[in-house]
Structure formats: C-alpha cells, structure tokens
mmCIF file of C-alpha atoms in Angstrom:
data_model
loop_
_atom_site.group_PDB
_atom_site.id
_atom_site.type_symbol
_atom_site.label_atom_id
_atom_site.label_comp_id
_atom_site.label_asym_id
_atom_site.label_seq_id
_atom_site.Cartn_x
_atom_site.Cartn_y
_atom_site.Cartn_z
ATOM 1 C CA MET A 930 4.210 5.216 -14.515
ATOM 2 C CA SER A 931 2.487 6.559 -17.598
ATOM 3 C CA GLY A 932 5.739 8.237 -18.673
ATOM 4 C CA GLU A 933 7.614 4.957 -18.416
ATOM 5 C CA ILE A 934 5.210 3.154 -20.729
ATOM 6 C CA GLU A 935 4.546 6.278 -22.806
ATOM 7 C CA ILE A 936 0.772 6.539 -22.581
ATOM 8 C CA PRO A 937 -1.285 9.446 -21.253
ATOM 9 C CA VAL A 938 -2.181 9.392 -17.547
ATOM 10 C CA ARG A 939 -5.906 9.267 -18.282
ATOM 11 C CA GLU A 940 -5.532 6.239 -20.550
ATOM 12 C CA LEU A 941 -3.452 4.422 -17.945
ATOM 13 C CA SER A 942 -6.050 5.152 -15.278
ATOM 14 C CA LEU A 943 -8.855 3.863 -17.513
ATOM 15 C CA LEU A 944 -6.834 0.760 -18.361
ATOM 16 C CA ILE A 945 -6.314 -0.034 -14.677
ATOM 17 C CA ASN A 946 -9.967 0.667 -13.893
ATOM 18 C CA HIS A 947 -11.323 -1.545 -16.659
ATOM 19 C CA GLN A 948 -8.773 -4.360 -16.778
ATOM 20 C CA LEU A 949 -8.123 -4.754 -13.056
ATOM 21 C CA GLY A 950 -11.416 -3.502 -11.688
ATOM 22 C CA GLN A 951 -9.588 -1.107 -9.362
ATOM 23 C CA HIS A 952 -9.115 2.599 -9.058
ATOM 24 C CA PHE A 953 -5.562 3.803 -9.585
ATOM 25 C CA TYR A 954 -5.015 4.598 -5.902
ATOM 26 C CA ASP A 955 -6.260 1.160 -4.826
ATOM 27 C CA PHE A 956 -3.869 -0.379 -7.358
ATOM 28 C CA VAL A 957 -0.910 1.584 -5.975
ATOM 29 C CA ASN A 958 -1.962 1.019 -2.369
ATOM 30 C CA THR A 959 -1.960 -2.749 -2.908
ATOM 31 C CA TYR A 960 1.777 -2.596 -3.568
ATOM 32 C CA ARG A 961 2.339 -0.210 -0.672
ATOM 33 C CA ILE A 962 0.450 -2.452 1.760
ATOM 34 C CA GLU A 963 2.265 -5.587 0.539
ATOM 35 C CA ASN A 964 5.549 -3.777 1.159
ATOM 36 C CA ALA A 965 4.383 -2.718 4.627
ATOM 37 C CA MET A 966 3.323 -6.288 5.429
ATOM 38 C CA ASN A 967 6.800 -7.521 4.490
ATOM 39 C CA MET A 968 8.373 -4.901 6.730
ATOM 40 C CA LEU A 969 6.088 -5.844 9.614
ATOM 41 C CA LYS A 970 7.071 -9.516 9.182
ATOM 42 C CA ASP A 971 10.793 -8.730 9.061
ATOM 43 C CA GLU A 972 12.276 -9.499 12.476
ATOM 44 C CA THR A 973 15.185 -7.146 11.799
ATOM 45 C CA LYS A 974 12.661 -4.300 11.615
ATOM 46 C CA SER A 975 10.833 -5.122 14.834
ATOM 47 C CA LYS A 976 11.935 -1.812 16.385
ATOM 48 C CA VAL A 977 10.689 0.230 13.410
ATOM 49 C CA THR A 978 7.439 1.967 14.315
ATOM 50 C CA ILE A 979 4.226 1.728 12.316
ATOM 51 C CA LEU A 980 4.551 5.452 11.637
ATOM 52 C CA GLU A 981 8.018 4.983 10.147
ATOM 53 C CA ILE A 982 6.755 2.115 8.016
ATOM 54 C CA LEU A 983 3.784 4.036 6.654
ATOM 55 C CA TYR A 984 6.013 6.901 5.553
ATOM 56 C CA GLU A 985 8.560 4.544 4.044
ATOM 57 C CA VAL A 986 5.961 2.773 1.887
ATOM 58 C CA GLY A 987 4.548 6.054 0.584
ATOM 59 C CA PHE A 988 1.610 7.043 2.778
ATOM 60 C CA ASN A 989 1.345 10.567 4.172
ATOM 61 C CA SER A 990 -1.088 9.983 7.020
ATOM 62 C CA LYS A 991 -1.703 7.319 9.597
ATOM 63 C CA SER A 992 -5.454 7.311 9.010
ATOM 64 C CA SER A 993 -5.165 6.676 5.262
ATOM 65 C CA PHE A 994 -2.576 3.954 5.905
ATOM 66 C CA ASN A 995 -4.752 2.254 8.526
ATOM 67 C CA THR A 996 -7.802 2.422 6.253
ATOM 68 C CA ALA A 997 -5.939 0.951 3.270
ATOM 69 C CA PHE A 998 -4.231 -1.681 5.427
ATOM 70 C CA LYS A 999 -7.499 -2.824 6.970
ATOM 71 C CA LYS A 1000 -9.201 -2.881 3.550
ATOM 72 C CA HIS A 1001 -6.420 -5.099 2.200
ATOM 73 C CA THR A 1002 -5.857 -7.396 5.200
ATOM 74 C CA GLY A 1003 -8.987 -7.176 7.342
ATOM 75 C CA THR A 1004 -6.960 -6.036 10.358
ATOM 76 C CA THR A 1005 -4.976 -3.062 11.596
ATOM 77 C CA PRO A 1006 -1.186 -2.860 11.181
ATOM 78 C CA THR A 1007 -0.706 -3.078 14.944
ATOM 79 C CA LEU A 1008 -2.818 -6.236 15.268
ATOM 80 C CA TYR A 1009 -1.175 -7.696 12.182
ATOM 81 C CA ARG A 1010 2.267 -7.268 13.723
ATOM 82 C CA LYS A 1011 1.104 -8.541 17.091
ATOM 83 C CA ASN A 1012 -0.403 -11.720 15.590
ATOM 84 C CA LEU A 1013 2.721 -12.719 13.658
#
C-alpha cells in the first residue's frame, strides 16, 4: 500500500494509527472481515467452508480469523452464517 501512494511504510502506519485510531493490522482486518461477511451472506457460496473463506480473505489461521471476526461482529463466523 505504501508503494502505491509512495510514502514510507512507517509513515503510512503512523497515519493510520493517528487518523483512524487503529493499528495497521486492525485496519486491514476490517476489510478482510467485511469481505468474509459478504461471502458468508452469499447463497451461492453456502457450500464453501469457513476455512476456505478465511484463506481466501487473507488470514493464515483459523484462530486469528475467529478472533478478528468476533472483535468486528461480536459473534463467531459459524454463528454469523447460521443466523442469516
């Protein structure tokens, strides 16, 4: 991202921290979780597993995905899908 807007990584991180009140990883995870939520809502993807979704949106582990998902939505991905 910093390469695209041509500023050093550290400056971009500080900008996100100060302007958005978030750490860089929380900022990125917000977009990942929103993408995952859209996939979970998509009826054409009802057979896609949570594990497949977490890898597709950029997470590398189920525990980090579940933690970020619950932080963002207040529920687990499985319960989120079930309650749709």
